[in-house]
CSV table of C-alpha atoms and ligand atoms in Angstrom, one decimal:
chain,number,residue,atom,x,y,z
G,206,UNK,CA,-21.0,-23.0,-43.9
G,207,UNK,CA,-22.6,-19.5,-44.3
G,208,UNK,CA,-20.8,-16.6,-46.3
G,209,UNK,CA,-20.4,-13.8,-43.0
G,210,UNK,CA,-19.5,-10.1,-43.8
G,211,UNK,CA,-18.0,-8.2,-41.4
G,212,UNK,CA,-18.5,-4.6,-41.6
G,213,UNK,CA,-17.0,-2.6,-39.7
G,214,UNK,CA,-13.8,-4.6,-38.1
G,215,UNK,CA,-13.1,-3.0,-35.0
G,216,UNK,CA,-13.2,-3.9,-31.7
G,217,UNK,CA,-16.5,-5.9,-32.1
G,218,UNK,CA,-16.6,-6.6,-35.3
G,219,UNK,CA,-13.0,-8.1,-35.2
G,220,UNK,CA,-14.0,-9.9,-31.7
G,221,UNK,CA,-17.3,-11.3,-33.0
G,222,UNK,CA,-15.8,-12.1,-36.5
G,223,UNK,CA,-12.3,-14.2,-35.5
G,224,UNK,CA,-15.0,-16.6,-33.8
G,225,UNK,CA,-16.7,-17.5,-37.6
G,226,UNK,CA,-13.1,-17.5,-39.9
G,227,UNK,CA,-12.7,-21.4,-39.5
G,228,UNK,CA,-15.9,-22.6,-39.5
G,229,UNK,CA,-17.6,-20.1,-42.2
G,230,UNK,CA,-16.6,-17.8,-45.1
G,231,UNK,CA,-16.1,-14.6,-43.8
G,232,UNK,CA,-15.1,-11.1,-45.5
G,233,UNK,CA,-14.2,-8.6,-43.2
G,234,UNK,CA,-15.1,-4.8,-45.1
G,235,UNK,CA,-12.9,-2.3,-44.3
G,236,UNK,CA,-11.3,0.7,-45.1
G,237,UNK,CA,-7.7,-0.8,-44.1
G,238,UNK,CA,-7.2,-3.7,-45.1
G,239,UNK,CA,-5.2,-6.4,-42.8
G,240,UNK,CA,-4.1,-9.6,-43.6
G,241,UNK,CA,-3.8,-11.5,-40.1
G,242,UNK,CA,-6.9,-10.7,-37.2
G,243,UNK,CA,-5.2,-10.8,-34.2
G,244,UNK,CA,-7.5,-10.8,-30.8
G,245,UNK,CA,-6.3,-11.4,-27.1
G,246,UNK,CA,-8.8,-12.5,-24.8
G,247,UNK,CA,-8.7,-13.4,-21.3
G,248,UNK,CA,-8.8,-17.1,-22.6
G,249,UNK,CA,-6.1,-16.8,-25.1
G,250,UNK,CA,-4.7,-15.1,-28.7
G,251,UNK,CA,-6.7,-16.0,-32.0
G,252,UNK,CA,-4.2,-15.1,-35.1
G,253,UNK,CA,-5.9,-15.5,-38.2
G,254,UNK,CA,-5.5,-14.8,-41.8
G,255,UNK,CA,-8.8,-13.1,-43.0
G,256,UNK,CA,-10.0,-12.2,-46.7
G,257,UNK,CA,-10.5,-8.3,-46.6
G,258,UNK,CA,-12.9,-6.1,-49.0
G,259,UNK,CA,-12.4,-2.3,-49.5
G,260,UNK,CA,-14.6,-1.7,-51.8
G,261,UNK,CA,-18.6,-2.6,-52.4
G,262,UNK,CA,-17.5,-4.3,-56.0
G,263,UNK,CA,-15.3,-7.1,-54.7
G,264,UNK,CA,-18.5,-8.5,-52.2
G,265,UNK,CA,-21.7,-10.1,-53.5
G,266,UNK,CA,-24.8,-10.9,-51.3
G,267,UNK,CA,-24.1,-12.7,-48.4
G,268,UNK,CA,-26.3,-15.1,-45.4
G,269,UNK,CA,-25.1,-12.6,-42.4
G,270,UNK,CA,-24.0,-9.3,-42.3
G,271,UNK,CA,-22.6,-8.5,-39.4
G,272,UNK,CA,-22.5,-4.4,-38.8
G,273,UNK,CA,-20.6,-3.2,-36.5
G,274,UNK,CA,-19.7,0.1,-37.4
G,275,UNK,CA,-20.8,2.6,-34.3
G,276,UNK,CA,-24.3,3.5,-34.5
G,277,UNK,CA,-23.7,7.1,-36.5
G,278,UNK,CA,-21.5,5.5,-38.9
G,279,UNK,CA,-24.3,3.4,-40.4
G,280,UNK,CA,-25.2,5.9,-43.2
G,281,UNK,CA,-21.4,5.4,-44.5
G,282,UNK,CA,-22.3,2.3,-44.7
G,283,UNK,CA,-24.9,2.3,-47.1
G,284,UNK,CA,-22.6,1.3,-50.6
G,285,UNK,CA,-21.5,-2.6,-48.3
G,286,UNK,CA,-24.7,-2.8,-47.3
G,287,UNK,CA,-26.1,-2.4,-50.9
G,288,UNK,CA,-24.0,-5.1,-52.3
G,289,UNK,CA,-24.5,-7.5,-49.2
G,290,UNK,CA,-27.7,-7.4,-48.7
G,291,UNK,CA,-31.1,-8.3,-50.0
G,292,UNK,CA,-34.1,-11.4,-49.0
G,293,UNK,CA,-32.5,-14.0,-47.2
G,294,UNK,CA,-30.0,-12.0,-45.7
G,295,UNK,CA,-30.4,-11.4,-41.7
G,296,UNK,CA,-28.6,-8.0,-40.9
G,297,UNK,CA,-27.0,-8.3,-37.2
G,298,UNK,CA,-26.6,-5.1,-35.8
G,299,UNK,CA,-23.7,-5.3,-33.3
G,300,UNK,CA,-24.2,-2.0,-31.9
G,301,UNK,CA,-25.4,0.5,-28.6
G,302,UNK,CA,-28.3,2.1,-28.2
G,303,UNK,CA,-31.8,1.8,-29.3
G,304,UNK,CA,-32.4,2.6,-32.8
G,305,UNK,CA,-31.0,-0.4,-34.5
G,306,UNK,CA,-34.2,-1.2,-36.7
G,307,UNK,CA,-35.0,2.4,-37.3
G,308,UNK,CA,-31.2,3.4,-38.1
G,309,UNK,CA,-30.3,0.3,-40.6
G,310,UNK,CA,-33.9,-0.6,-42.1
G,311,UNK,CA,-33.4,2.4,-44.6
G,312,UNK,CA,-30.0,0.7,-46.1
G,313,UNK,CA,-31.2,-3.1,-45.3
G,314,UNK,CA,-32.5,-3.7,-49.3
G,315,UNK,CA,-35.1,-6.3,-48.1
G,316,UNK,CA,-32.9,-7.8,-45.7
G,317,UNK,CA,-33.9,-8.7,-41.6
G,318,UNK,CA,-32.3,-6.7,-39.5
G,319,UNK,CA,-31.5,-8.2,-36.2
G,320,UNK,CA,-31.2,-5.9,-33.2
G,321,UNK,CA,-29.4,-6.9,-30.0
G,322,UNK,CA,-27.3,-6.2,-27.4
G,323,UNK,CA,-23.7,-6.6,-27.7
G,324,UNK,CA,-21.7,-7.7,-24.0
G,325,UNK,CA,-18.0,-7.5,-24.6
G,326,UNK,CA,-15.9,-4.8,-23.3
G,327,UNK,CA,-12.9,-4.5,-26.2
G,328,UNK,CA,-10.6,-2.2,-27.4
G,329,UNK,CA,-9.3,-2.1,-31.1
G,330,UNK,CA,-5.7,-1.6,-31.3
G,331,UNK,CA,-4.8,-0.8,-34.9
G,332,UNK,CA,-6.3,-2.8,-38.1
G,333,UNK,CA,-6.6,-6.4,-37.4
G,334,UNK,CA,-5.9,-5.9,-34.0
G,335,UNK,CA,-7.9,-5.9,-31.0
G,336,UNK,CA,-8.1,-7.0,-27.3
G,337,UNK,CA,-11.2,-8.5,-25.6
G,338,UNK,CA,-11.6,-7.4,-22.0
G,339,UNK,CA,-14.2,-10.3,-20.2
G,340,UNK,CA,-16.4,-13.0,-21.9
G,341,UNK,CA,-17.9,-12.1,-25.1
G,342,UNK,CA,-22.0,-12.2,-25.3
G,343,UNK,CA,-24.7,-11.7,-27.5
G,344,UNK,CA,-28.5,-11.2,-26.7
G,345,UNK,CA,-30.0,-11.0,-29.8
G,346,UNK,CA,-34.2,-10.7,-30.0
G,347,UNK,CA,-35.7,-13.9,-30.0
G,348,UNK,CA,-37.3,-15.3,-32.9
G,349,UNK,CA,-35.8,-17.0,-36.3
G,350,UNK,CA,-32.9,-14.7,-37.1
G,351,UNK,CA,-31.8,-14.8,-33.4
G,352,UNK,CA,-31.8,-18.9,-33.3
G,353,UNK,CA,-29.9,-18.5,-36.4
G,354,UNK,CA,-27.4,-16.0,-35.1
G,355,UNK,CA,-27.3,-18.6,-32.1
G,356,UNK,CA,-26.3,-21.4,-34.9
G,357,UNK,CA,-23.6,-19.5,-36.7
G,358,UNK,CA,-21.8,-18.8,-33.2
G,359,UNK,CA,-22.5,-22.6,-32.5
G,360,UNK,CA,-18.7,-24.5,-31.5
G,361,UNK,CA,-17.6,-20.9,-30.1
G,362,UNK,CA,-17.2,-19.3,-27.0
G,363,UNK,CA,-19.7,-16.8,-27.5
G,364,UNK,CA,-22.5,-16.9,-25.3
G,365,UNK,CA,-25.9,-16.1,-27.4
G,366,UNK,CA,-28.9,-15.2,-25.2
G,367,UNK,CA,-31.9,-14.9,-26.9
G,368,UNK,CA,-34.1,-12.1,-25.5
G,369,UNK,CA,-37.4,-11.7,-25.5
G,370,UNK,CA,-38.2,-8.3,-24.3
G,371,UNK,CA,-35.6,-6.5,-26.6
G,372,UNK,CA,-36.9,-3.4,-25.9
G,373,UNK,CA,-35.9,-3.4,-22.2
G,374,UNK,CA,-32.8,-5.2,-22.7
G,375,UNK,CA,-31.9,-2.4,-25.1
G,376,UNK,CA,-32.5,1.0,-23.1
G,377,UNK,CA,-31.4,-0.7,-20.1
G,378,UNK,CA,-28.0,-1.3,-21.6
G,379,UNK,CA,-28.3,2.8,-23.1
G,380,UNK,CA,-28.5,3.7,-19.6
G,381,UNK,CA,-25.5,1.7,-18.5
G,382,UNK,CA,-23.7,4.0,-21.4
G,383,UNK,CA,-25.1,7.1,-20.5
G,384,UNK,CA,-23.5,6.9,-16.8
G,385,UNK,CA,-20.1,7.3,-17.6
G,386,UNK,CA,-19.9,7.9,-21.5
G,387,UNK,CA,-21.1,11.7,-21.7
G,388,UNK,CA,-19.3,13.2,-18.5
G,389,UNK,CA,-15.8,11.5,-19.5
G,390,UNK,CA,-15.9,12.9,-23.0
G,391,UNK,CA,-17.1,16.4,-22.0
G,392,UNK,CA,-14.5,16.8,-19.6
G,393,UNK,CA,-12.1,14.9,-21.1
G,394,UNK,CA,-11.6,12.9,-17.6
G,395,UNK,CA,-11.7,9.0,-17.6
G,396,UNK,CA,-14.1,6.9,-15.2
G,397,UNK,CA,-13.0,8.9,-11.9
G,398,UNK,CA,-14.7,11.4,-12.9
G,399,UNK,CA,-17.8,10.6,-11.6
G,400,UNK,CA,-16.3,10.0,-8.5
G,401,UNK,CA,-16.9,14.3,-7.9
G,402,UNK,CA,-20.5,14.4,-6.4
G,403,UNK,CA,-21.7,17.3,-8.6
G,404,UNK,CA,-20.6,15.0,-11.8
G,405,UNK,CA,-22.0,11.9,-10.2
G,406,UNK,CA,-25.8,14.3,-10.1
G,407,UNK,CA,-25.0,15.1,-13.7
G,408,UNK,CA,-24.7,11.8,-14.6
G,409,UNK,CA,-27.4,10.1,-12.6
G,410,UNK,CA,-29.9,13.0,-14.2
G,411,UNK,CA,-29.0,11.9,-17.6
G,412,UNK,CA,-29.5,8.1,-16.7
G,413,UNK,CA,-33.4,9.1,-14.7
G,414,UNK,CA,-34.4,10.7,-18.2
G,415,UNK,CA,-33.0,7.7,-20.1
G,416,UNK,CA,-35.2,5.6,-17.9
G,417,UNK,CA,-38.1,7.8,-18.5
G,418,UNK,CA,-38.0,7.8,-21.9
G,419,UNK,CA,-37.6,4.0,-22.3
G,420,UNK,CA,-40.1,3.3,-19.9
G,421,UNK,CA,-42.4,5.4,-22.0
G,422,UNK,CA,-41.5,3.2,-24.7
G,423,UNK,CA,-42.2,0.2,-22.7
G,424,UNK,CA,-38.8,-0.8,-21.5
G,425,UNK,CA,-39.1,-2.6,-17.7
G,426,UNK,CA,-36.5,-0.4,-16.0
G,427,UNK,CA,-36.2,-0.6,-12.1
G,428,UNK,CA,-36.5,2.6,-10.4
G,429,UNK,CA,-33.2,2.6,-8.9
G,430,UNK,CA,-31.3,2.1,-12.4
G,431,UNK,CA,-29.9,6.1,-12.1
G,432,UNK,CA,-28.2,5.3,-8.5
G,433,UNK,CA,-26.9,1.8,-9.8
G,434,UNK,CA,-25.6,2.6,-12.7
G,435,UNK,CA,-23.8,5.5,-12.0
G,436,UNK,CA,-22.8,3.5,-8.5
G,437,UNK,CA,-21.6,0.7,-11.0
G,438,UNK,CA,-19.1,3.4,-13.2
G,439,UNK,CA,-17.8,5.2,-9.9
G,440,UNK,CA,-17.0,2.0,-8.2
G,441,UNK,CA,-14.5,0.6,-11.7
G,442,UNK,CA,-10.9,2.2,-11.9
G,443,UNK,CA,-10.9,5.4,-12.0
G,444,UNK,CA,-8.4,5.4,-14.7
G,445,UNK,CA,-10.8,3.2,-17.0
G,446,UNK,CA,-11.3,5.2,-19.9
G,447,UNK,CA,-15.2,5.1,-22.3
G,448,UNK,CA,-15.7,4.4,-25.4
G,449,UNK,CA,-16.8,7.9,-25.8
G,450,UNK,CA,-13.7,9.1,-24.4
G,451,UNK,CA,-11.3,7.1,-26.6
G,452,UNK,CA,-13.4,8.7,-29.2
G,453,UNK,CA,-12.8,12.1,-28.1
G,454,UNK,CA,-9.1,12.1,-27.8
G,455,UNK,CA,-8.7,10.5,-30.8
G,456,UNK,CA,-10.5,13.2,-32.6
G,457,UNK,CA,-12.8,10.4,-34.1
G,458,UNK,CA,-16.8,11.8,-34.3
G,459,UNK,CA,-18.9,10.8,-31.0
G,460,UNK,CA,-21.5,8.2,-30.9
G,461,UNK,CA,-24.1,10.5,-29.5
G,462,UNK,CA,-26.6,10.7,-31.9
G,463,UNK,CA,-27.2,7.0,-31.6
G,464,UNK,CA,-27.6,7.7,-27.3
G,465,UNK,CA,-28.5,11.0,-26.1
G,466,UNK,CA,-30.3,11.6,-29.5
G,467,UNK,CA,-32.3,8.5,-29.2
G,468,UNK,CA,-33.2,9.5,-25.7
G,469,UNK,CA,-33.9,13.0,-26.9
G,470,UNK,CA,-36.5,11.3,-30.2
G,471,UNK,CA,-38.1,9.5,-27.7
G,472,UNK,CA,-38.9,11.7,-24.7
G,473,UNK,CA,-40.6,14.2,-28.0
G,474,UNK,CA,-42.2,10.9,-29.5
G,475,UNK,CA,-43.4,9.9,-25.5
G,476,UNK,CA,-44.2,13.5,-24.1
G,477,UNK,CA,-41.4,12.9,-21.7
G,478,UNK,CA,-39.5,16.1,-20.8
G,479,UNK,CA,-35.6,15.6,-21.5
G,480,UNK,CA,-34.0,18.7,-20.2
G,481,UNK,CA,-30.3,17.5,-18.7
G,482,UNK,CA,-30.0,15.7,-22.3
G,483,UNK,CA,-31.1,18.7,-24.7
G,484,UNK,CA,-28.0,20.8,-22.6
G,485,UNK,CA,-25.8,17.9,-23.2
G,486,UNK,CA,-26.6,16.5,-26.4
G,487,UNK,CA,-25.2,19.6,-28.6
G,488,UNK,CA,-22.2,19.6,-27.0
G,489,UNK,CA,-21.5,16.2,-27.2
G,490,UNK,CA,-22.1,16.4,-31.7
G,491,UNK,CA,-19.7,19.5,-31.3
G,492,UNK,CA,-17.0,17.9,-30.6
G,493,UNK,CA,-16.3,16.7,-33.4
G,494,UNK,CA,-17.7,19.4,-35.7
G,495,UNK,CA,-21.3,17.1,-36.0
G,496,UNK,CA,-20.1,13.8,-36.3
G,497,UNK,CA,-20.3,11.6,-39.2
G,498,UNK,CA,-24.0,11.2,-40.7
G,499,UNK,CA,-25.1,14.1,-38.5
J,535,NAP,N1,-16.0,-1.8,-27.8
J,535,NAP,C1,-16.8,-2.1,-26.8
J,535,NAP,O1,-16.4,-2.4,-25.7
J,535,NAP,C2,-18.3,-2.3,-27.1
J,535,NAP,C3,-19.1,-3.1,-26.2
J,535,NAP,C4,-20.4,-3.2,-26.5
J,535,NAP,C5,-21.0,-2.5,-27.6
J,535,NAP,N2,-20.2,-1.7,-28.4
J,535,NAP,C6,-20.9,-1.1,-29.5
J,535,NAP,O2,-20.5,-1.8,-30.7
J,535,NAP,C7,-20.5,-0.9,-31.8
J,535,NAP,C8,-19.1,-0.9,-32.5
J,535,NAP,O3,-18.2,-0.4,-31.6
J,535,NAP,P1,-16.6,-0.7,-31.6
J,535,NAP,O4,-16.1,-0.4,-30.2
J,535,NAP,O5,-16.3,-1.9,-32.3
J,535,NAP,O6,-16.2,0.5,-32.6
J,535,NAP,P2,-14.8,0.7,-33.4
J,535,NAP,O7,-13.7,-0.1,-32.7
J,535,NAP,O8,-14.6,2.1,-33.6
J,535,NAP,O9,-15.1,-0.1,-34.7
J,535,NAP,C9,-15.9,0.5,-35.7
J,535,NAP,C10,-15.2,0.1,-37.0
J,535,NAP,O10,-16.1,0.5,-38.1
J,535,NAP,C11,-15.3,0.9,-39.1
J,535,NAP,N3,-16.1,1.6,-40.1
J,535,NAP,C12,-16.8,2.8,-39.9
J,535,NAP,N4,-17.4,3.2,-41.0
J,535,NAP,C13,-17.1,2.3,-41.9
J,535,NAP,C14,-17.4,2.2,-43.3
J,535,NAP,N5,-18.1,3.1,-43.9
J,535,NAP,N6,-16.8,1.1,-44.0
J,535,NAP,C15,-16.1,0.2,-43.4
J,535,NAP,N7,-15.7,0.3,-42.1
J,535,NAP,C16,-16.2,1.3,-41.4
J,535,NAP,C17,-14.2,1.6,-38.5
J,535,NAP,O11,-13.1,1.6,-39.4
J,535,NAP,P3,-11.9,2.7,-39.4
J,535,NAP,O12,-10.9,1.9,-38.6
J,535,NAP,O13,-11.5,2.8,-40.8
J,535,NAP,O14,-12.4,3.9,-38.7
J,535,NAP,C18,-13.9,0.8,-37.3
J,535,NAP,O15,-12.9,-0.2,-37.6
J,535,NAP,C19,-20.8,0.5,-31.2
J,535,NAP,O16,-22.2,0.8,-31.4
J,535,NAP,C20,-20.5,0.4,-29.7
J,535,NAP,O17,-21.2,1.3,-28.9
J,535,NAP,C21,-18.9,-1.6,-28.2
C-alpha cells in the first residue's frame, strides 16, 4: 500500500484518484472538501468515501503525488507540494502541454517529477463529483517512476502506457489541444466552430506552428498533423464544448500559458517564427484578467 495525494480533485484528479482509494491510502487536497467521490464512467458509478485535506498542515510526505491541478495553477500549489514532497517521492504530473518538468521542478523539494500524457476526456461536476467520458489512460515516460506509476494503477482499469519518446508524445497531444481549444474560447462557440473555413485556417495555423516548434525540439510529428487534427475536432459534435471553453464561461482563468505559451517559449528558444500564436496568445491570458500564476 502507498500513501497517494491527490492534488487537485477535479475531473482527473478525481477520475485517476477513485481507482487508488481501496487499494492505497489516498488524501485528496482540496479547497472544498467532499466526503463521498462519486465518478460515472462508461463502465459503471464508483461512490466512495475519501479522506480530504484543506490545508498543507493536516498532510505529511507522501510515495505519490498525484497533481492535477491545470497546468497554470501549479504555482498555487506550491504550500501541498511543500509538505508532500521531498526524496522518495515521484511527483506525477497529470496535466496538458509540454512544460511539466520545467513548470513543477521549482516546487518538487527533491522529489521526481513524472511527466506524461493524460487520455481521459472528463468533466467535473461539482466537488466530489465527476463523469468520465471513454477509457481512462496514462502514458507516462518510461523509466523507474513510470513502472512504478504502472504498479500503483495495477488491479484497475487504467491503461498505463509507458512511453519512450515523451517528448513527441507530449507536443503531439498539445497540438490535438490547440485545434479546437483556442477558437472555442475566443469566440465563445463550442466545437462547430471550426466547422466555418476561415476558423478551421485559424486553427490549422496555430496547430502548423505547434508542430514547428516541437519538431524543433525534437518531437516526431507527421506533416499532416495541422489538417488531421483540426479534421479530427470539426468531424465530433458540433455542440461538444473544450476544456478551454468550460473555462471561459465559467469565468475560471485559461490554461493558455501552459499551451500557446509553451509553443510561444519554444519557437524563441528554437528560432522558430510563431506569429498566429503571439496574436492569439494575449487574448487568450485576457480573458480572465491574466490568469492565475500569470
Ligand atoms: N478533463 C479532461 O478531459 C482532460 C483530459 C486530459 C488532460 N487534461 C488535463 O489535466 C489537467 C487537469 O485538468 P482537469 O480537467 O482535471 O481540471 P479541473 O477539473 O479544473 O480540475 C483542477 C482541480 O484543481 C483544483 N485546484 C486548483 N488549484 C488548487 C490548489 N491550489 N489547491 C487545491 N486544489 C486546486 C481545482 O479546485 P477548485 O475546484 O477549488 O477550483 C480543481 O478541482 C489539465 O492540465 C488538463 O489540460 C484534462
Amino acid at each position: 500500500m502507498s500513501k497517494v495525494a491527490v492534488v487537485g480533485a477535479g475531473a482527473i484528479g478525481g477520475t485517476f484518484g477513485v481507482r487508488l482509494c481501496r487499494t492505497h491510502d489516498v488524501t485528496f487536497c482540496v479547497r472544498t472538501p467532499f466526503e463521498r467521490l462519486r465518478v460515472e464512467t462508461p463502465s459503471g458509478a464508483y461512490d466512495e468515501p475519501v479522506r480530504c485535506a484543506t490545508v498543507p498542515a493536516q498532510v505529511g510526505r507522501v510515495d505519490w503525488v498525484l497533481l492535477a491541478v491545470k497546468g497554470h495553477q501549479t504555482a498555487g500549489a506550491a504550500p501541498w507540494l511543500k509538505a508532500l514532497a521531498g526524496p522518495g517521492t515521484v511527483i506525477a504530473v497529470m496535466q496538458n502541454g509540454v512544460e511539466h518538468v520545467e513548470r513543477t521542478a521549482p516546487f518538487a523539494h527533491g522529489a521526481e517529477v513524472l511527466p506524461m500524457v493524460v487520455n481521459c476526456p472528463a468533466d467535473r461536476l461539482g466537488p466530489g463529483r465527476m463523469v468520465q467520458n471513454l477509457h481512462a489512460g496514462l502514458q507516462p515516460q518510461d523509466g523507474e517512476a513510470g513502472r512504478g506509476l504502472a504498479g500503483l494503477f495495477e488491479g484497475t482499469d487504467v491503461k498505463v502506457t509507458l512511453q519512450k519518446d515523451i517528448v513527441t508524445a507530449l507536443w503531439t497531444k498539445l497540438c490535438a489541444n490547440l485545434a479546437g481549444g483556442p477558437v472555442t474560447a475566443l469566440t465563445g462557440q463550442p466545437r462547430g466552430v471550426v466547422r466555418r473555413p476561415d476558423v478551421a485556417a485559424l486553427a490549422r495555423t496555430l496547430v502548423r506552428e505547434c508542430a514547428e516548434a516541437g519538431r524543433a525540439a525534437g518531437a516526431k510529428i507527421p506533416d499532416d498533423i495541422h489538417e488531421t487534427a483540426v479534421a479530427t475536432i470539426a468531424g465530433h459534435p458540433p455542440h461538444l464544448s473544450t476544456s478551454m471553453l468550460q473555462d471561459r464561461l465559467a469565468g475560471r482563468p485559461l490554461e493558455a500559458d501552459p499551451f500557446t505559451g509553451a509553443v510561444i517559449r519554444a519557437g524563441e528558444k528554437y528560432g522558430v517564427p510563431t506569429p498566429a500564436t503571439r496574436v492569439i496568445h494575449p487574448l487568450l491570458m485576457a480573458l480572465n484578467g491574466g490568469g492565475e500564476g500569470g
